[in-house]
Amino acid sequence: MDLGAQAGYSLGDDTGITAGITYQNNEAAKEGTTDEEIWIYYATIQRPLLARLNGNVTYQYLDQRGAKGSNVKEHLLIMGVNYVY
């Protein structure tokens, strides 16, 4: 099962911010094992750098829970540049 929500807001001058959350539940393959849950939280800011060049920065936090010993918490900082032609 997957669920998610996202919201965006324009900060003016073509600058925007987007934030969201995603939930995923994977049922255990074997009887007696634990289901896996994944929560992802993220926020992105996008801004024009030049006339045809956009930059964006995304922060993402992942919280994965499953069988004992397989829990993961991850912080990501993703930076990107897009050229529009």
PDB file of N, CA, C and O in Angstrom:
ATOM      1  N   MET A   1       0.849  -1.171   0.000  1.00  0.00           N
ATOM      2  CA  MET A   1       0.000   0.000   0.000  1.00  0.00           C
ATOM      3  C   MET A   1       0.894   1.233   0.000  1.00  0.00           C
ATOM      4  O   MET A   1       1.851   1.326   0.760  1.00  0.00           O
ATOM      5  N   ASP A   2       0.596   2.171  -0.868  1.00  0.00           N
ATOM      6  CA  ASP A   2       1.324   3.435  -0.956  1.00  0.00           C
ATOM      7  C   ASP A   2       0.353   4.589  -0.767  1.00  0.00           C
ATOM      8  O   ASP A   2      -0.740   4.584  -1.328  1.00  0.00           O
ATOM      9  N   LEU A   3       0.772   5.572   0.013  1.00  0.00           N
ATOM     10  CA  LEU A   3       0.003   6.796   0.212  1.00  0.00           C
ATOM     11  C   LEU A   3       0.972   7.967   0.163  1.00  0.00           C
ATOM     12  O   LEU A   3       2.140   7.831   0.510  1.00  0.00           O
ATOM     13  N   GLY A   4       0.482   9.137  -0.233  1.00  0.00           N
ATOM     14  CA  GLY A   4       1.359  10.302  -0.258  1.00  0.00           C
ATOM     15  C   GLY A   4       0.574  11.586  -0.353  1.00  0.00           C
ATOM     16  O   GLY A   4      -0.593  11.597  -0.731  1.00  0.00           O
ATOM     17  N   ALA A   5       1.240  12.668   0.010  1.00  0.00           N
ATOM     18  CA  ALA A   5       0.649  13.999  -0.089  1.00  0.00           C
ATOM     19  C   ALA A   5       1.764  14.982  -0.417  1.00  0.00           C
ATOM     20  O   ALA A   5       2.917  14.792  -0.002  1.00  0.00           O
ATOM     21  N   GLN A   6       1.413  16.027  -1.150  1.00  0.00           N
ATOM     22  CA  GLN A   6       2.395  17.021  -1.553  1.00  0.00           C
ATOM     23  C   GLN A   6       1.714  18.384  -1.609  1.00  0.00           C
ATOM     24  O   GLN A   6       0.551  18.484  -1.984  1.00  0.00           O
ATOM     25  N   ALA A   7       2.460  19.427  -1.229  1.00  0.00           N
ATOM     26  CA  ALA A   7       1.940  20.789  -1.299  1.00  0.00           C
ATOM     27  C   ALA A   7       3.037  21.691  -1.835  1.00  0.00           C
ATOM     28  O   ALA A   7       4.223  21.470  -1.584  1.00  0.00           O
ATOM     29  N   GLY A   8       2.629  22.707  -2.584  1.00  0.00           N
ATOM     30  CA  GLY A   8       3.592  23.632  -3.154  1.00  0.00           C
ATOM     31  C   GLY A   8       3.166  25.065  -2.919  1.00  0.00           C
ATOM     32  O   GLY A   8       1.985  25.358  -2.722  1.00  0.00           O
ATOM     33  N   TYR A   9       4.146  25.960  -2.936  1.00  0.00           N
ATOM     34  CA  TYR A   9       3.875  27.383  -2.717  1.00  0.00           C
ATOM     35  C   TYR A   9       4.852  28.195  -3.553  1.00  0.00           C
ATOM     36  O   TYR A   9       6.051  27.879  -3.611  1.00  0.00           O
ATOM     37  N   SER A  10       4.343  29.219  -4.204  1.00  0.00           N
ATOM     38  CA  SER A  10       5.175  30.101  -5.009  1.00  0.00           C
ATOM     39  C   SER A  10       5.672  31.247  -4.142  1.00  0.00           C
ATOM     40  O   SER A  10       4.883  31.952  -3.510  1.00  0.00           O
ATOM     41  N   LEU A  11       6.989  31.434  -4.116  1.00  0.00           N
ATOM     42  CA  LEU A  11       7.591  32.497  -3.326  1.00  0.00           C
ATOM     43  C   LEU A  11       7.795  33.769  -4.147  1.00  0.00           C
ATOM     44  O   LEU A  11       8.383  34.714  -3.666  1.00  0.00           O
ATOM     45  N   GLY A  12       7.343  33.790  -5.374  1.00  0.00           N
ATOM     46  CA  GLY A  12       7.485  34.943  -6.247  1.00  0.00           C
ATOM     47  C   GLY A  12       8.716  34.820  -7.121  1.00  0.00           C
ATOM     48  O   GLY A  12       9.654  34.083  -6.825  1.00  0.00           O
ATOM     49  N   ASP A  13       8.720  35.575  -8.232  1.00  0.00           N
ATOM     50  CA  ASP A  13       9.841  35.571  -9.179  1.00  0.00           C
ATOM     51  C   ASP A  13      10.242  34.163  -9.614  1.00  0.00           C
ATOM     52  O   ASP A  13      11.423  33.827  -9.674  1.00  0.00           O
ATOM     53  N   ASP A  14       9.265  33.325  -9.866  1.00  0.00           N
ATOM     54  CA  ASP A  14       9.479  31.954 -10.341  1.00  0.00           C
ATOM     55  C   ASP A  14      10.172  31.039  -9.337  1.00  0.00           C
ATOM     56  O   ASP A  14      10.661  29.979  -9.692  1.00  0.00           O
ATOM     57  N   THR A  15      10.255  31.447  -8.100  1.00  0.00           N
ATOM     58  CA  THR A  15      10.831  30.600  -7.053  1.00  0.00           C
ATOM     59  C   THR A  15       9.696  29.842  -6.375  1.00  0.00           C
ATOM     60  O   THR A  15       8.675  30.416  -6.039  1.00  0.00           O
ATOM     61  N   GLY A  16       9.892  28.560  -6.199  1.00  0.00           N
ATOM     62  CA  GLY A  16       8.845  27.752  -5.583  1.00  0.00           C
ATOM     63  C   GLY A  16       9.400  26.790  -4.561  1.00  0.00           C
ATOM     64  O   GLY A  16      10.580  26.430  -4.583  1.00  0.00           O
ATOM     65  N   ILE A  17       8.542  26.404  -3.656  1.00  0.00           N
ATOM     66  CA  ILE A  17       8.910  25.412  -2.640  1.00  0.00           C
ATOM     67  C   ILE A  17       7.836  24.326  -2.645  1.00  0.00           C
ATOM     68  O   ILE A  17       6.652  24.615  -2.797  1.00  0.00           O
ATOM     69  N   THR A  18       8.276  23.098  -2.515  1.00  0.00           N
ATOM     70  CA  THR A  18       7.378  21.944  -2.484  1.00  0.00           C
ATOM     71  C   THR A  18       7.780  21.061  -1.314  1.00  0.00           C
ATOM     72  O   THR A  18       8.960  20.845  -1.081  1.00  0.00           O
ATOM     73  N   ALA A  19       6.797  20.566  -0.595  1.00  0.00           N
ATOM     74  CA  ALA A  19       7.052  19.650   0.516  1.00  0.00           C
ATOM     75  C   ALA A  19       6.059  18.499   0.424  1.00  0.00           C
ATOM     76  O   ALA A  19       4.939  18.667  -0.073  1.00  0.00           O
ATOM     77  N   GLY A  20       6.488  17.343   0.899  1.00  0.00           N
ATOM     78  CA  GLY A  20       5.598  16.196   0.822  1.00  0.00           C
ATOM     79  C   GLY A  20       6.007  15.073   1.743  1.00  0.00           C
ATOM     80  O   GLY A  20       7.050  15.099   2.383  1.00  0.00           O
ATOM     81  N   ILE A  21       5.128  14.092   1.776  1.00  0.00           N
ATOM     82  CA  ILE A  21       5.334  12.900   2.592  1.00  0.00           C
ATOM     83  C   ILE A  21       4.807  11.700   1.813  1.00  0.00           C
ATOM     84  O   ILE A  21       3.807  11.796   1.103  1.00  0.00           O
ATOM     85  N   THR A  22       5.504  10.583   1.938  1.00  0.00           N
ATOM     86  CA  THR A  22       5.100   9.338   1.278  1.00  0.00           C
ATOM     87  C   THR A  22       5.168   8.209   2.301  1.00  0.00           C
ATOM     88  O   THR A  22       6.113   8.136   3.082  1.00  0.00           O
ATOM     89  N   TYR A  23       4.181   7.339   2.286  1.00  0.00           N
ATOM     90  CA  TYR A  23       4.142   6.174   3.169  1.00  0.00           C
ATOM     91  C   TYR A  23       3.983   4.928   2.310  1.00  0.00           C
ATOM     92  O   TYR A  23       3.167   4.894   1.391  1.00  0.00           O
ATOM     93  N   GLN A  24       4.770   3.911   2.624  1.00  0.00           N
ATOM     94  CA  GLN A  24       4.672   2.634   1.916  1.00  0.00           C
ATOM     95  C   GLN A  24       4.703   1.508   2.937  1.00  0.00           C
ATOM     96  O   GLN A  24       5.542   1.507   3.844  1.00  0.00           O
ATOM     97  N   ASN A  25       3.796   0.549   2.790  1.00  0.00           N
ATOM     98  CA  ASN A  25       3.736  -0.615   3.674  1.00  0.00           C
ATOM     99  C   ASN A  25       3.848  -1.863   2.810  1.00  0.00           C
ATOM    100  O   ASN A  25       2.989  -2.115   1.975  1.00  0.00           O
ATOM    101  N   ASN A  26       4.919  -2.618   3.020  1.00  0.00           N
ATOM    102  CA  ASN A  26       5.119  -3.866   2.295  1.00  0.00           C
ATOM    103  C   ASN A  26       4.833  -5.020   3.253  1.00  0.00           C
ATOM    104  O   ASN A  26       5.493  -5.164   4.278  1.00  0.00           O
ATOM    105  N   GLU A  27       3.863  -5.837   2.895  1.00  0.00           N
ATOM    106  CA  GLU A  27       3.506  -6.964   3.748  1.00  0.00           C
ATOM    107  C   GLU A  27       4.612  -8.008   3.741  1.00  0.00           C
ATOM    108  O   GLU A  27       5.283  -8.224   2.740  1.00  0.00           O
ATOM    109  N   ALA A  28       4.794  -8.650   4.869  1.00  0.00           N
ATOM    110  CA  ALA A  28       5.832  -9.676   5.022  1.00  0.00           C
ATOM    111  C   ALA A  28       5.543 -10.848   4.095  1.00  0.00           C
ATOM    112  O   ALA A  28       4.401 -11.266   3.925  1.00  0.00           O
ATOM    113  N   ALA A  29       6.604 -11.371   3.504  1.00  0.00           N
ATOM    114  CA  ALA A  29       6.464 -12.495   2.579  1.00  0.00           C
ATOM    115  C   ALA A  29       6.211 -13.811   3.310  1.00  0.00           C
ATOM    116  O   ALA A  29       5.541 -14.696   2.798  1.00  0.00           O
ATOM    117  N   LYS A  30       6.752 -13.933   4.524  1.00  0.00           N
ATOM    118  CA  LYS A  30       6.613 -15.183   5.286  1.00  0.00           C
ATOM    119  C   LYS A  30       5.772 -14.938   6.535  1.00  0.00           C
ATOM    120  O   LYS A  30       5.812 -13.863   7.119  1.00  0.00           O
ATOM    121  N   GLU A  31       5.057 -15.944   6.940  1.00  0.00           N
ATOM    122  CA  GLU A  31       4.270 -15.888   8.171  1.00  0.00           C
ATOM    123  C   GLU A  31       5.215 -15.742   9.360  1.00  0.00           C
ATOM    124  O   GLU A  31       6.249 -16.384   9.428  1.00  0.00           O
ATOM    125  N   GLY A  32       4.863 -14.870  10.286  1.00  0.00           N
ATOM    126  CA  GLY A  32       5.669 -14.685  11.480  1.00  0.00           C
ATOM    127  C   GLY A  32       6.780 -13.658  11.341  1.00  0.00           C
ATOM    128  O   GLY A  32       7.536 -13.432  12.274  1.00  0.00           O
ATOM    129  N   THR A  33       6.912 -13.029  10.174  1.00  0.00           N
ATOM    130  CA  THR A  33       7.912 -11.973  10.004  1.00  0.00           C
ATOM    131  C   THR A  33       7.223 -10.615  10.029  1.00  0.00           C
ATOM    132  O   THR A  33       6.013 -10.505   9.887  1.00  0.00           O
ATOM    133  N   THR A  34       7.994  -9.572  10.207  1.00  0.00           N
ATOM    134  CA  THR A  34       7.463  -8.227  10.377  1.00  0.00           C
ATOM    135  C   THR A  34       7.254  -7.526   9.030  1.00  0.00           C
ATOM    136  O   THR A  34       8.086  -7.651   8.135  1.00  0.00           O
ATOM    137  N   ASP A  35       6.141  -6.809   8.917  1.00  0.00           N
ATOM    138  CA  ASP A  35       5.914  -5.978   7.738  1.00  0.00           C
ATOM    139  C   ASP A  35       6.955  -4.860   7.690  1.00  0.00           C
ATOM    140  O   ASP A  35       7.516  -4.461   8.707  1.00  0.00           O
ATOM    141  N   GLU A  36       7.200  -4.344   6.501  1.00  0.00           N
ATOM    142  CA  GLU A  36       8.141  -3.243   6.324  1.00  0.00           C
ATOM    143  C   GLU A  36       7.367  -1.953   6.095  1.00  0.00           C
ATOM    144  O   GLU A  36       6.452  -1.909   5.278  1.00  0.00           O
ATOM    145  N   GLU A  37       7.719  -0.906   6.831  1.00  0.00           N
ATOM    146  CA  GLU A  37       7.123   0.419   6.663  1.00  0.00           C
ATOM    147  C   GLU A  37       8.205   1.402   6.238  1.00  0.00           C
ATOM    148  O   GLU A  37       9.300   1.398   6.790  1.00  0.00           O
ATOM    149  N   ILE A  38       7.868   2.238   5.267  1.00  0.00           N
ATOM    150  CA  ILE A  38       8.803   3.264   4.807  1.00  0.00           C
ATOM    151  C   ILE A  38       8.084   4.607   4.816  1.00  0.00           C
ATOM    152  O   ILE A  38       7.020   4.755   4.217  1.00  0.00           O
ATOM    153  N   TRP A  39       8.669   5.580   5.515  1.00  0.00           N
ATOM    154  CA  TRP A  39       8.191   6.958   5.532  1.00  0.00           C
ATOM    155  C   TRP A  39       9.249   7.827   4.873  1.00  0.00           C
ATOM    156  O   TRP A  39      10.426   7.752   5.226  1.00  0.00           O
ATOM    157  N   ILE A  40       8.848   8.662   3.917  1.00  0.00           N
ATOM    158  CA  ILE A  40       9.768   9.590   3.270  1.00  0.00           C
ATOM    159  C   ILE A  40       9.188  10.995   3.388  1.00  0.00           C
ATOM    160  O   ILE A  40       8.051  11.238   2.992  1.00  0.00           O
ATOM    161  N   TYR A  41       9.971  11.903   3.953  1.00  0.00           N
ATOM    162  CA  TYR A  41       9.601  13.315   4.080  1.00  0.00           C
ATOM    163  C   TYR A  41      10.570  14.109   3.207  1.00  0.00           C
ATOM    164  O   TYR A  41      11.782  13.831   3.221  1.00  0.00           O
ATOM    165  N   TYR A  42      10.081  15.095   2.469  1.00  0.00           N
ATOM    166  CA  TYR A  42      10.986  15.852   1.609  1.00  0.00           C
ATOM    167  C   TYR A  42      10.516  17.290   1.435  1.00  0.00           C
ATOM    168  O   TYR A  42       9.337  17.613   1.597  1.00  0.00           O
ATOM    169  N   ALA A  43      11.476  18.145   1.111  1.00  0.00           N
ATOM    170  CA  ALA A  43      11.196  19.549   0.800  1.00  0.00           C
ATOM    171  C   ALA A  43      12.156  19.970  -0.309  1.00  0.00           C
ATOM    172  O   ALA A  43      13.344  19.649  -0.271  1.00  0.00           O
ATOM    173  N   THR A  44      11.634  20.688  -1.302  1.00  0.00           N
ATOM    174  CA  THR A  44      12.424  21.132  -2.442  1.00  0.00           C
ATOM    175  C   THR A  44      12.200  22.613  -2.666  1.00  0.00           C
ATOM    176  O   THR A  44      11.071  23.101  -2.577  1.00  0.00           O
ATOM    177  N   ILE A  45      13.272  23.328  -2.966  1.00  0.00           N
ATOM    178  CA  ILE A  45      13.159  24.713  -3.389  1.00  0.00           C
ATOM    179  C   ILE A  45      13.783  24.811  -4.777  1.00  0.00           C
ATOM    180  O   ILE A  45      14.837  24.229  -5.029  1.00  0.00           O
ATOM    181  N   GLN A  46      13.060  25.475  -5.687  1.00  0.00           N
ATOM    182  CA  GLN A  46      13.518  25.614  -7.065  1.00  0.00           C
ATOM    183  C   GLN A  46      13.551  27.092  -7.420  1.00  0.00           C
ATOM    184  O   GLN A  46      12.623  27.834  -7.096  1.00  0.00           O
ATOM    185  N   ARG A  47      14.631  27.501  -8.090  1.00  0.00           N
ATOM    186  CA  ARG A  47      14.800  28.913  -8.431  1.00  0.00           C
ATOM    187  C   ARG A  47      15.534  29.039  -9.764  1.00  0.00           C
ATOM    188  O   ARG A  47      16.480  28.302 -10.026  1.00  0.00           O
ATOM    189  N   PRO A  48      15.114  30.003 -10.607  1.00  0.00           N
ATOM    190  CA  PRO A  48      15.868  30.247 -11.837  1.00  0.00           C
ATOM    191  C   PRO A  48      17.239  30.859 -11.508  1.00  0.00           C
ATOM    192  O   PRO A  48      17.338  31.724 -10.640  1.00  0.00           O
ATOM    193  N   LEU A  49      18.267  30.386 -12.184  1.00  0.00           N
ATOM    194  CA  LEU A  49      19.612  30.921 -12.010  1.00  0.00           C
ATOM    195  C   LEU A  49      19.963  31.879 -13.151  1.00  0.00           C
ATOM    196  O   LEU A  49      20.536  32.931 -12.927  1.00  0.00           O
ATOM    197  N   LEU A  50      19.632  31.478 -14.363  1.00  0.00           N
ATOM    198  CA  LEU A  50      19.804  32.300 -15.560  1.00  0.00           C
ATOM    199  C   LEU A  50      18.530  32.168 -16.388  1.00  0.00           C
ATOM    200  O   LEU A  50      17.592  31.489 -15.987  1.00  0.00           O
ATOM    201  N   ALA A  51      18.508  32.779 -17.549  1.00  0.00           N
ATOM    202  CA  ALA A  51      17.298  32.768 -18.381  1.00  0.00           C
ATOM    203  C   ALA A  51      16.785  31.359 -18.673  1.00  0.00           C
ATOM    204  O   ALA A  51      15.587  31.121 -18.637  1.00  0.00           O
ATOM    205  N   ARG A  52      17.661  30.410 -18.931  1.00  0.00           N
ATOM    206  CA  ARG A  52      17.239  29.050 -19.271  1.00  0.00           C
ATOM    207  C   ARG A  52      17.825  27.999 -18.333  1.00  0.00           C
ATOM    208  O   ARG A  52      17.834  26.813 -18.654  1.00  0.00           O
ATOM    209  N   LEU A  53      18.311  28.442 -17.183  1.00  0.00           N
ATOM    210  CA  LEU A  53      18.958  27.537 -16.245  1.00  0.00           C
ATOM    211  C   LEU A  53      18.264  27.633 -14.886  1.00  0.00           C
ATOM    212  O   LEU A  53      18.136  28.723 -14.324  1.00  0.00           O
ATOM    213  N   ASN A  54      17.795  26.503 -14.389  1.00  0.00           N
ATOM    214  CA  ASN A  54      17.124  26.439 -13.089  1.00  0.00           C
ATOM    215  C   ASN A  54      17.947  25.602 -12.122  1.00  0.00           C
ATOM    216  O   ASN A  54      18.571  24.619 -12.511  1.00  0.00           O
ATOM    217  N   GLY A  55      17.912  25.968 -10.858  1.00  0.00           N
ATOM    218  CA  GLY A  55      18.575  25.185  -9.834  1.00  0.00           C
ATOM    219  C   GLY A  55      17.563  24.725  -8.798  1.00  0.00           C
ATOM    220  O   GLY A  55      16.538  25.377  -8.577  1.00  0.00           O
ATOM    221  N   ASN A  56      17.827  23.585  -8.179  1.00  0.00           N
ATOM    222  CA  ASN A  56      16.947  23.108  -7.116  1.00  0.00           C
ATOM    223  C   ASN A  56      17.758  22.396  -6.047  1.00  0.00           C
ATOM    224  O   ASN A  56      18.812  21.832  -6.309  1.00  0.00           O
ATOM    225  N   VAL A  57      17.254  22.468  -4.836  1.00  0.00           N
ATOM    226  CA  VAL A  57      17.846  21.791  -3.695  1.00  0.00           C
ATOM    227  C   VAL A  57      16.734  21.031  -2.986  1.00  0.00           C
ATOM    228  O   VAL A  57      15.671  21.594  -2.719  1.00  0.00           O
ATOM    229  N   THR A  58      16.976  19.765  -2.701  1.00  0.00           N
ATOM    230  CA  THR A  58      15.987  18.916  -2.023  1.00  0.00           C
ATOM    231  C   THR A  58      16.622  18.300  -0.782  1.00  0.00           C
ATOM    232  O   THR A  58      17.737  17.789  -0.837  1.00  0.00           O
ATOM    233  N   TYR A  59      15.893  18.359   0.316  1.00  0.00           N
ATOM    234  CA  TYR A  59      16.267  17.623   1.526  1.00  0.00           C
ATOM    235  C   TYR A  59      15.257  16.493   1.673  1.00  0.00           C
ATOM    236  O   TYR A  59      14.043  16.713   1.567  1.00  0.00           O
ATOM    237  N   GLN A  60      15.754  15.280   1.899  1.00  0.00           N
ATOM    238  CA  GLN A  60      14.876  14.125   2.055  1.00  0.00           C
ATOM    239  C   GLN A  60      15.285  13.319   3.281  1.00  0.00           C
ATOM    240  O   GLN A  60      16.466  13.070   3.491  1.00  0.00           O
ATOM    241  N   TYR A  61      14.291  12.926   4.068  1.00  0.00           N
ATOM    242  CA  TYR A  61      14.516  12.076   5.232  1.00  0.00           C
ATOM    243  C   TYR A  61      13.724  10.791   5.040  1.00  0.00           C
ATOM    244  O   TYR A  61      12.527  10.824   4.748  1.00  0.00           O
ATOM    245  N   LEU A  62      14.395   9.655   5.180  1.00  0.00           N
ATOM    246  CA  LEU A  62      13.762   8.352   5.015  1.00  0.00           C
ATOM    247  C   LEU A  62      13.835   7.600   6.333  1.00  0.00           C
ATOM    248  O   LEU A  62      14.883   7.562   6.975  1.00  0.00           O
ATOM    249  N   ASP A  63      12.720   7.026   6.732  1.00  0.00           N
ATOM    250  CA  ASP A  63      12.642   6.201   7.946  1.00  0.00           C
ATOM    251  C   ASP A  63      12.032   4.860   7.540  1.00  0.00           C
ATOM    252  O   ASP A  63      10.854   4.787   7.223  1.00  0.00           O
ATOM    253  N   GLN A  64      12.873   3.826   7.512  1.00  0.00           N
ATOM    254  CA  GLN A  64      12.436   2.488   7.093  1.00  0.00           C
ATOM    255  C   GLN A  64      12.481   1.561   8.291  1.00  0.00           C
ATOM    256  O   GLN A  64      13.508   1.443   8.957  1.00  0.00           O
ATOM    257  N   ARG A  65      11.366   0.902   8.548  1.00  0.00           N
ATOM    258  CA  ARG A  65      11.280  -0.023   9.681  1.00  0.00           C
ATOM    259  C   ARG A  65      10.805  -1.376   9.175  1.00  0.00           C
ATOM    260  O   ARG A  65       9.885  -1.459   8.379  1.00  0.00           O
ATOM    261  N   GLY A  66      11.460  -2.393   9.661  1.00  0.00           N
ATOM    262  CA  GLY A  66      11.083  -3.738   9.242  1.00  0.00           C
ATOM    263  C   GLY A  66      11.478  -4.742  10.288  1.00  0.00           C
ATOM    264  O   GLY A  66      11.380  -4.486  11.482  1.00  0.00           O
ATOM    265  N   ALA A  67      11.990  -5.850   9.804  1.00  0.00           N
ATOM    266  CA  ALA A  67      12.448  -6.900  10.709  1.00  0.00           C
ATOM    267  C   ALA A  67      13.576  -6.369  11.590  1.00  0.00           C
ATOM    268  O   ALA A  67      14.274  -5.426  11.246  1.00  0.00           O
ATOM    269  N   LYS A  68      13.732  -6.986  12.750  1.00  0.00           N
ATOM    270  CA  LYS A  68      14.765  -6.561  13.696  1.00  0.00           C
ATOM    271  C   LYS A  68      16.130  -6.515  13.008  1.00  0.00           C
ATOM    272  O   LYS A  68      16.523  -7.460  12.327  1.00  0.00           O
ATOM    273  N   GLY A  69      16.832  -5.408  13.181  1.00  0.00           N
ATOM    274  CA  GLY A  69      18.146  -5.246  12.579  1.00  0.00           C
ATOM    275  C   GLY A  69      18.134  -4.640  11.194  1.00  0.00           C
ATOM    276  O   GLY A  69      19.177  -4.404  10.609  1.00  0.00           O
ATOM    277  N   SER A  70      16.955  -4.379  10.642  1.00  0.00           N
ATOM    278  CA  SER A  70      16.897  -3.828   9.284  1.00  0.00           C
ATOM    279  C   SER A  70      16.324  -2.407   9.255  1.00  0.00           C
ATOM    280  O   SER A  70      15.887  -1.951   8.221  1.00  0.00           O
ATOM    281  N   ASN A  71      16.326  -1.712  10.380  1.00  0.00           N
ATOM    282  CA  ASN A  71      15.817  -0.345  10.425  1.00  0.00           C
ATOM    283  C   ASN A  71      16.844   0.614   9.838  1.00  0.00           C
ATOM    284  O   ASN A  71      18.031   0.512  10.120  1.00  0.00           O
ATOM    285  N   VAL A  72      16.365   1.549   9.010  1.00  0.00           N
ATOM    286  CA  VAL A  72      17.243   2.509   8.340  1.00  0.00           C
ATOM    287  C   VAL A  72      16.679   3.906   8.522  1.00  0.00           C
ATOM    288  O   VAL A  72      15.483   4.127   8.353  1.00  0.00           O
ATOM    289  N   LYS A  73      17.557   4.845   8.859  1.00  0.00           N
ATOM    290  CA  LYS A  73      17.213   6.267   8.878  1.00  0.00           C
ATOM    291  C   LYS A  73      18.245   6.951   7.997  1.00  0.00           C
ATOM    292  O   LYS A  73      19.443   6.750   8.163  1.00  0.00           O
ATOM    293  N   GLU A  74      17.771   7.749   7.029  1.00  0.00           N
ATOM    294  CA  GLU A  74      18.678   8.311   6.032  1.00  0.00           C
ATOM    295  C   GLU A  74      18.337   9.777   5.782  1.00  0.00           C
ATOM    296  O   GLU A  74      17.174  10.136   5.652  1.00  0.00           O
ATOM    297  N   HIS A  75      19.356  10.599   5.728  1.00  0.00           N
ATOM    298  CA  HIS A  75      19.216  12.015   5.388  1.00  0.00           C
ATOM    299  C   HIS A  75      19.922  12.238   4.054  1.00  0.00           C
ATOM    300  O   HIS A  75      21.080  11.864   3.902  1.00  0.00           O
ATOM    301  N   LEU A  76      19.232  12.866   3.097  1.00  0.00           N
ATOM    302  CA  LEU A  76      19.822  13.141   1.795  1.00  0.00           C
ATOM    303  C   LEU A  76      19.700  14.623   1.482  1.00  0.00           C
ATOM    304  O   LEU A  76      18.655  15.239   1.730  1.00  0.00           O
ATOM    305  N   LEU A  77      20.731  15.188   0.894  1.00  0.00           N
ATOM    306  CA  LEU A  77      20.690  16.536   0.350  1.00  0.00           C
ATOM    307  C   LEU A  77      21.002  16.393  -1.126  1.00  0.00           C
ATOM    308  O   LEU A  77      22.096  15.945  -1.498  1.00  0.00           O
ATOM    309  N   ILE A  78      20.044  16.747  -1.968  1.00  0.00           N
ATOM    310  CA  ILE A  78      20.165  16.561  -3.410  1.00  0.00           C
ATOM    311  C   ILE A  78      20.161  17.941  -4.061  1.00  0.00           C
ATOM    312  O   ILE A  78      19.251  18.736  -3.816  1.00  0.00           O
ATOM    313  N   MET A  79      21.173  18.212  -4.867  1.00  0.00           N
ATOM    314  CA  MET A  79      21.257  19.487  -5.564  1.00  0.00           C
ATOM    315  C   MET A  79      21.239  19.213  -7.062  1.00  0.00           C
ATOM    316  O   MET A  79      21.907  18.295  -7.536  1.00  0.00           O
ATOM    317  N   GLY A  80      20.466  20.014  -7.800  1.00  0.00           N
ATOM    318  CA  GLY A  80      20.370  19.780  -9.234  1.00  0.00           C
ATOM    319  C   GLY A  80      20.329  21.075 -10.021  1.00  0.00           C
ATOM    320  O   GLY A  80      19.970  22.141  -9.506  1.00  0.00           O
ATOM    321  N   VAL A  81      20.707  20.961 -11.285  1.00  0.00           N
ATOM    322  CA  VAL A  81      20.657  22.074 -12.228  1.00  0.00           C
ATOM    323  C   VAL A  81      19.959  21.562 -13.480  1.00  0.00           C
ATOM    324  O   VAL A  81      20.288  20.490 -13.992  1.00  0.00           O
ATOM    325  N   ASN A  82      18.973  22.313 -13.978  1.00  0.00           N
ATOM    326  CA  ASN A  82      18.231  21.942 -15.171  1.00  0.00           C
ATOM    327  C   ASN A  82      18.407  23.020 -16.236  1.00  0.00           C
ATOM    328  O   ASN A  82      18.223  24.206 -15.947  1.00  0.00           O
ATOM    329  N   TYR A  83      18.728  22.599 -17.443  1.00  0.00           N
ATOM    330  CA  TYR A  83      18.836  23.532 -18.562  1.00  0.00           C
ATOM    331  C   TYR A  83      17.649  23.299 -19.480  1.00  0.00           C
ATOM    332  O   TYR A  83      17.380  22.164 -19.897  1.00  0.00           O
ATOM    333  N   VAL A  84      16.930  24.343 -19.805  1.00  0.00           N
ATOM    334  CA  VAL A  84      15.756  24.252 -20.679  1.00  0.00           C
ATOM    335  C   VAL A  84      16.145  24.776 -22.055  1.00  0.00           C
ATOM    336  O   VAL A  84      16.591  25.912 -22.179  1.00  0.00           O
ATOM    337  N   TYR A  85      15.983  23.944 -23.078  1.00  0.00           N
ATOM    338  CA  TYR A  85      16.322  24.392 -24.436  1.00  0.00           C
ATOM    339  C   TYR A  85      15.167  24.199 -25.375  1.00  0.00           C
ATOM    340  O   TYR A  85      14.188  23.599 -25.113  1.00  0.00           O
TER     341      TYR A  85
END
